[in-house]
XYZ file of C-alpha atoms in Angstrom:
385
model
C 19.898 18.961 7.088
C 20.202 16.720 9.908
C 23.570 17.338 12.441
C 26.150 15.364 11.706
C 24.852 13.589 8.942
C 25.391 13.340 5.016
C 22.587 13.540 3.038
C 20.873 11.131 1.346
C 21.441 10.426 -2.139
C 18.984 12.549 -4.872
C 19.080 12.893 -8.442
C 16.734 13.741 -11.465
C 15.261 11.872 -14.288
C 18.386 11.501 -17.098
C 18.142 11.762 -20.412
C 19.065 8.350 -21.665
C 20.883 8.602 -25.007
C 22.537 5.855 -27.567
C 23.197 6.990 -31.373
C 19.673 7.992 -31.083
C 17.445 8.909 -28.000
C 15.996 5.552 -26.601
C 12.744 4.842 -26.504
C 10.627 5.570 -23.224
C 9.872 1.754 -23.182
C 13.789 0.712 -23.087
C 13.426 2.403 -19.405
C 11.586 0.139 -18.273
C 13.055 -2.922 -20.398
C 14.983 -5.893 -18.363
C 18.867 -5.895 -18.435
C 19.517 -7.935 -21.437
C 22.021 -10.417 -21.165
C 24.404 -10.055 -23.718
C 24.362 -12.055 -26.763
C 26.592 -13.735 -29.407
C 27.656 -10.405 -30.864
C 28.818 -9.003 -27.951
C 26.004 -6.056 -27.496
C 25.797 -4.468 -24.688
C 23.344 -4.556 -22.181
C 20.655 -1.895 -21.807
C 21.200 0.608 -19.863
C 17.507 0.477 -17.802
C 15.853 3.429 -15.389
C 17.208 1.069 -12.593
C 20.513 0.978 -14.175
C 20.480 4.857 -14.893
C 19.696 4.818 -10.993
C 22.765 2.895 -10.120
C 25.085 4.987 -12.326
C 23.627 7.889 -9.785
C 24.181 6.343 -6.803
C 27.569 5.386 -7.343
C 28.368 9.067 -8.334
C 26.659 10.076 -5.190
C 28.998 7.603 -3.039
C 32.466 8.538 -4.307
C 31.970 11.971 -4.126
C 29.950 11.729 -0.515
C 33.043 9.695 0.505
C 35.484 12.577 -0.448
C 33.346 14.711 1.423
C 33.665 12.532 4.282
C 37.147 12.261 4.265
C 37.120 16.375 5.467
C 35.467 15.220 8.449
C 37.585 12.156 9.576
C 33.997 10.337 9.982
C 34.234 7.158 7.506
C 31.227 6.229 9.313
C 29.840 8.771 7.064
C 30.677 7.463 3.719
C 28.228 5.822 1.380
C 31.317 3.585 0.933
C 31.532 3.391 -2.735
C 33.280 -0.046 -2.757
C 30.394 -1.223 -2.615
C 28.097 -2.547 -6.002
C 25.029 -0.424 -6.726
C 22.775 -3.318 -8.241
C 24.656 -4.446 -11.274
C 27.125 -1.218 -11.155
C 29.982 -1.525 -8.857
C 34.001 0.606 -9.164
C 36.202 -1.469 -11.251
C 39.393 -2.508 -9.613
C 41.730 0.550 -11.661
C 38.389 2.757 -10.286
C 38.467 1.461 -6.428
C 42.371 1.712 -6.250
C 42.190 5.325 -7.948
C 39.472 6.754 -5.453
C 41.397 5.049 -2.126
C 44.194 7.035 -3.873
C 41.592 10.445 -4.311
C 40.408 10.031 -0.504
C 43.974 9.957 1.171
C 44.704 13.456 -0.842
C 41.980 14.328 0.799
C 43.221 13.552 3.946
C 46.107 15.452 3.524
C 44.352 18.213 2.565
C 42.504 18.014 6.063
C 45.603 17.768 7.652
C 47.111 21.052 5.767
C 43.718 22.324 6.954
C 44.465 21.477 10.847
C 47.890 23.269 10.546
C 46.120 26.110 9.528
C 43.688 26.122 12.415
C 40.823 25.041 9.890
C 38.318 22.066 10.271
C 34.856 20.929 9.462
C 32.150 19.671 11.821
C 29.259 18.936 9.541
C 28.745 18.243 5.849
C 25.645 17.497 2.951
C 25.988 16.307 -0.228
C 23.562 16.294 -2.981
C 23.849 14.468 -6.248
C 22.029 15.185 -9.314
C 21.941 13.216 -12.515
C 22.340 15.702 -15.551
C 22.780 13.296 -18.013
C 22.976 9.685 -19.186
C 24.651 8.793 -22.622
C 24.941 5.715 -23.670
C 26.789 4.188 -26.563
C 27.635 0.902 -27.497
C 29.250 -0.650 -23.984
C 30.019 3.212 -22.901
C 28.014 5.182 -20.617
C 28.684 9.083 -20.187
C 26.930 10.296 -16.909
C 27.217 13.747 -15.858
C 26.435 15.226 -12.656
C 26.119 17.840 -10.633
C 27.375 18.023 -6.662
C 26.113 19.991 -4.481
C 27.999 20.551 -1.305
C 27.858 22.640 2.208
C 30.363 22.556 4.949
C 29.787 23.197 8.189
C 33.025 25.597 9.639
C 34.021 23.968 13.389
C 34.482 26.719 15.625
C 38.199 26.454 16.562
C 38.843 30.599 16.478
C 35.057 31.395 17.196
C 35.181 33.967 14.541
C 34.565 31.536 11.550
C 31.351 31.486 9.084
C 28.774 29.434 9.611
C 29.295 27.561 6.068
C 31.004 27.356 2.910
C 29.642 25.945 -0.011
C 29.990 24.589 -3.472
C 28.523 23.097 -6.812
C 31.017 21.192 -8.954
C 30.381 19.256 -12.261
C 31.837 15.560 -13.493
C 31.660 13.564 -15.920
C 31.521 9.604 -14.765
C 32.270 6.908 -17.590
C 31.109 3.141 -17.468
C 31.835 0.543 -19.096
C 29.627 -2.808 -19.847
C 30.780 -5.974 -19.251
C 30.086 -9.124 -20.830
C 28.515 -10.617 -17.645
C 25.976 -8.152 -17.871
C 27.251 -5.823 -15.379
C 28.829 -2.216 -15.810
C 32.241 -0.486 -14.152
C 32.684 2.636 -13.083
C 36.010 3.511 -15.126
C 36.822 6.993 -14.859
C 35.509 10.152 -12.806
C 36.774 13.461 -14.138
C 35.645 17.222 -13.280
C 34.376 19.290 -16.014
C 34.560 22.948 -13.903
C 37.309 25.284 -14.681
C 39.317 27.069 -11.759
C 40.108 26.102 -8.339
C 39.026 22.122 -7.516
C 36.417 21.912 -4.899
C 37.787 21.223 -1.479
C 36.758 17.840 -1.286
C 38.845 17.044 -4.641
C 41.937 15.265 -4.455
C 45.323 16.964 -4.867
C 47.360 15.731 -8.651
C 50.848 15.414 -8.374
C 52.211 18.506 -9.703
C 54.957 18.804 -12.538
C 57.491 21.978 -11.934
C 56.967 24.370 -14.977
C 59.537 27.155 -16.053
C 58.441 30.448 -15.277
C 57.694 32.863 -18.115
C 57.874 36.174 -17.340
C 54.536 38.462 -18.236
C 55.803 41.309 -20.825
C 53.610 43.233 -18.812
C 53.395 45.455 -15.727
C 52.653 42.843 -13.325
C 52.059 42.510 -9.443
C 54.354 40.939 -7.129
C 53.880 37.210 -5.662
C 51.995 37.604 -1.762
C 53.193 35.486 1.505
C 50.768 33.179 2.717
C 52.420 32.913 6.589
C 49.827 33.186 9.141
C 49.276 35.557 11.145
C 49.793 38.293 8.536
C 51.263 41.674 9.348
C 48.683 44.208 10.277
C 47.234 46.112 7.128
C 43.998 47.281 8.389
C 41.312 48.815 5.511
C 39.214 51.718 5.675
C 35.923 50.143 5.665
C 33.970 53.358 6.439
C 31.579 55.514 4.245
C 34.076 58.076 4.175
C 35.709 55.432 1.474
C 35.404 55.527 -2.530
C 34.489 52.375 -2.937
C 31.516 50.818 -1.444
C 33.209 47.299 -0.090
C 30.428 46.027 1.289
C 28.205 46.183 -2.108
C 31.540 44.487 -3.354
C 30.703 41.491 -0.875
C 26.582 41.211 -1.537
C 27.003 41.194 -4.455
C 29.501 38.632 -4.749
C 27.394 36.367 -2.123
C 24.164 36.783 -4.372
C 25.572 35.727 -7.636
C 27.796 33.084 -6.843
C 25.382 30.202 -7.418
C 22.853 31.630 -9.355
C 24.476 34.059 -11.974
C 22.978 37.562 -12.594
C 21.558 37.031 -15.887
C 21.995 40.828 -16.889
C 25.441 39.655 -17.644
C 26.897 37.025 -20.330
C 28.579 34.410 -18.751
C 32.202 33.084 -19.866
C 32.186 29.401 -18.195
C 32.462 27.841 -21.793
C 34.759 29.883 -23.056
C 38.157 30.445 -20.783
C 36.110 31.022 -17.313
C 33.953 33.088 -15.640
C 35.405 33.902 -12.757
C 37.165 37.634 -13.318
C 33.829 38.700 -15.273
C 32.276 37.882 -11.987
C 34.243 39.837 -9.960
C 34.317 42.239 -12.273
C 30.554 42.318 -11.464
C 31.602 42.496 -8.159
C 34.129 45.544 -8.355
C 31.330 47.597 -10.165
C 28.567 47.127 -7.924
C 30.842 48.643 -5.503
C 31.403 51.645 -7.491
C 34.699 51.072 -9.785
C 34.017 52.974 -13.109
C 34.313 51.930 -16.474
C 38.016 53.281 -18.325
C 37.593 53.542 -21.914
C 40.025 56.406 -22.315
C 42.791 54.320 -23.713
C 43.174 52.818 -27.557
C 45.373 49.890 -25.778
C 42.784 47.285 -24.465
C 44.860 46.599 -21.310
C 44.232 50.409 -20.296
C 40.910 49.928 -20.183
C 38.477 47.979 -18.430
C 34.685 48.245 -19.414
C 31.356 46.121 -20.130
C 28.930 46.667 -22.760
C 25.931 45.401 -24.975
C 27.506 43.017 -27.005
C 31.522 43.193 -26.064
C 33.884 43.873 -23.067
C 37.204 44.860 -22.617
C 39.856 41.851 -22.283
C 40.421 43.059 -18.767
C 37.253 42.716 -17.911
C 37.061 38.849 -18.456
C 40.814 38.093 -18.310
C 42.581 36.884 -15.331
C 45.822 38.727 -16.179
C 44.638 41.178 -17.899
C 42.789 42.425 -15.198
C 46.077 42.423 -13.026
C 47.619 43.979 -15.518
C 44.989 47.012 -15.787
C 44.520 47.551 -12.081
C 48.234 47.899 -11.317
C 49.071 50.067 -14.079
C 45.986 52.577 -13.691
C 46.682 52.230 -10.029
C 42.785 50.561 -9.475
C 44.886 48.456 -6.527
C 48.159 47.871 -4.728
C 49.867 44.306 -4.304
C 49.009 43.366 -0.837
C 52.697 41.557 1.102
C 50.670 38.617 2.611
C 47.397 37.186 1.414
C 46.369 36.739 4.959
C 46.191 40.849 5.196
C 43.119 40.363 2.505
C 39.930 42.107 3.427
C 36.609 42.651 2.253
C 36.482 43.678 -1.469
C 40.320 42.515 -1.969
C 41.040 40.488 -4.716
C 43.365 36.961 -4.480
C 44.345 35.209 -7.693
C 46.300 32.174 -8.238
C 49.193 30.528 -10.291
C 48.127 27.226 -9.964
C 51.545 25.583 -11.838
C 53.728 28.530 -11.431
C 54.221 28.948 -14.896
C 54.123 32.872 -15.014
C 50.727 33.361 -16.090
C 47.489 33.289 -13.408
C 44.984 30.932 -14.048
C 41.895 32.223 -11.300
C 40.543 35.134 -9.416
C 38.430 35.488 -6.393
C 37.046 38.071 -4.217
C 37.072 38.170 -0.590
C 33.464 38.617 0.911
C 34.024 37.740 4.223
C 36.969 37.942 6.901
C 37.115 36.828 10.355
C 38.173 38.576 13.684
C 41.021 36.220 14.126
C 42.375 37.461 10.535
C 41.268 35.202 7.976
C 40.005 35.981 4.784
C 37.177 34.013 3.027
C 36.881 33.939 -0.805
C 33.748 33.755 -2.973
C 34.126 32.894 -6.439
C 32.923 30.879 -9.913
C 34.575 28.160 -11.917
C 33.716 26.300 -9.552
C 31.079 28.051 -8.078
C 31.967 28.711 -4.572
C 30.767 30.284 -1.541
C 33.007 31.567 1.582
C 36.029 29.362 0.976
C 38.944 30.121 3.644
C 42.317 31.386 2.329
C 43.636 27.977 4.174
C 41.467 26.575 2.291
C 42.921 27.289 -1.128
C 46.044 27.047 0.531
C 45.117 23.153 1.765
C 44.606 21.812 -1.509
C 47.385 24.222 -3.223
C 50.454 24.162 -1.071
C 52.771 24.527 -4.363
C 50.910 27.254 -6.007
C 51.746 31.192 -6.869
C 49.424 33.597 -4.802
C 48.625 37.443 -5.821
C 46.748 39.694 -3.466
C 45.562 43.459 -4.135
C 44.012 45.944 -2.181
C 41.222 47.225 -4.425
């Protein structure tokens, strides 16, 4: 990676699909114009490669908007060959990149900020039916932490999916319609911030652990990192920093079906010495993983909160700034009562800030301020584990 640069656009060969996968010649086929009954034009290798490359400048431009350096956008205004934004698109996305902004300026409240960036697009896929195309992707992104404390990471880093839809036009062309993520949990950093809806609260029927502060600086709540501990915390953190891109395939994974993220730090918890509880015939006093099942508390976001607090596994934590490594932060992302993500904390700085590893969307040393950037209205829950 070049300094101070974005990188250049890359992507994969797509699979190129109408009712029926085309054949290898239509790649290489002209753009037909369209004719009397209103086909569509055929989506050619060069088109496929413009569907790409317009994925790769709207989300480089988000990306760029964390840095305050438009000079680093691919400036996705702009056609790619016979693709360009249609006008609904190019209004949406100046919409997307001034949520971004604010989200950089939450971040410089907070004492945060980014001096570098690369983004990588890959094509996944490339369906195409009638005047539709379906193209999913898959970004790759690494920011670069400016040292404002001194004490901060080198990098954080994330891969999130989307799913891009086009539409054909009877000039020939295609529009880029729509851009929507397909990644459960927290949106990547570089996504803009919906407006947000005020939901009742429902009140768990369960034991439950008490909303944290986010005010920095934190009070003091130092952790016994030492051998002399039971848990190992550190194992707690490699572990999490391994697996958090590439999965540990001795495990099933849950992305498709609810989320993956507390079976990861699950993971996490265990390679740092927590023991499996199957003492209990009620499921939420247990917590265990085997062959072909797991407890619900294993995989469950409240579940697992309700577990640890009632078998006393952790204690709710006053301020999610007094986090350390091996604590656990989940979120209420609409307030509603019930959590919707948890992450583990794999890194902390000197200057008190905690730094949270996680999946759904896979993630890799995010800052609390962060989270806290692109979720100012949310519900936070910390726990000393």
């Amino acid at each position: 990676m070049r300094s101070r640069t974005l990188s250049r656009y890359s992507t994969v060969a797509a699979t190129v699909l109408s009712a029926t996968l085309l054949p290898l010649s239509a790649a290489h086929a002209a753009d037909a114009a369209p004719t009397a009954d209103d086909s569509a034009p055929a989506a050619t290798q060069t088109t496929i490669a413009s569907f790409g490359r317009i994925a790769d400048a709207v989300l480089t431009d988000r990306t760029a908007a964390l840095l305050d350096r438009p000079q680093l956008a691919r400036t996705a205004r702009k056609s790619q060959g016979n693709v360009r934004l249609s006008p609904a698109a190019s209004r949406a996305e100046s919409t997307s990149l001034a949520s971004v902004q604010d989200t950089r300026a939450r971040l410089a409240v907070l004492g945060e900020a980014y001096s570098d960036a690369d983004t990588k697009t890959t094509v996944d896929s490339t369906r195409v039916e009638g005047r539709k195309a379906t193209v999913r992707v898959t970004e790759a992104t690494t920011l670069t932490y400016e040292k404002i404390r001194g004490d901060e990471p080198p990098t954080t880093g994330f891969t999130a999916h989307h799913e891009l839809t086009f539409t054909a036009q009877t000039d020939g062309t295609w529009q880029l319609v729509s851009v929507r993520r397909t990644d459960k949990g927290p949106r990547a950093i570089n996504e803009p911030v919906p407006a947000t809806s005020t939901a009742p609260v429902r009140p768990s029927a369960i034991i439950d652990a008490p909303r944290a502060a986010t005010t920095y600086p934190a009070p003091a709540k130092p952790k016994n990192l030492g051998t002399g501990t039971t848990y190992n915390y550190a194992a707690m953190a490699t572990y999490a920093e391994k697996y958090w891109k590439n999965y540990n395939t001795a495990y099933r994974r849950f992305n498709s079906a609810g989320g993956d993220c507390t079976n990861y730090i699950s993971q996490s918890l265990y390679a740092g010495g927590w023991k499996h509880d199957t003492t209990s015939t009620e499921d939420y006093d247990t917590w265990w993983y085997g062959t072909s099942s797991q407890s619900d508390t294993w995989i469950g976001v409240n579940e697992w909160s309700w577990f640890t607090q009632t078998a006393k596994r952790t204690t709710a934590l006053a301020n999610a700034y007094q986090m350390d490594i091996g604590d656990v932060l989940q979120v209420d992302f609409d307030k509603d009562g019930a959590k919707d993500h948890t992450m583990i904390t794999s890194y902390r700085s000197t200057s008190g800030v905690p730094y949270l590893t996680y999946h759904d969307t896979d993630t890799y040393r995010r800052s609390l301020s962060s989270l806290l950037s692109s979720y100012p209205n949310s519900a936070y829950y910390a726990y000393r584990t």
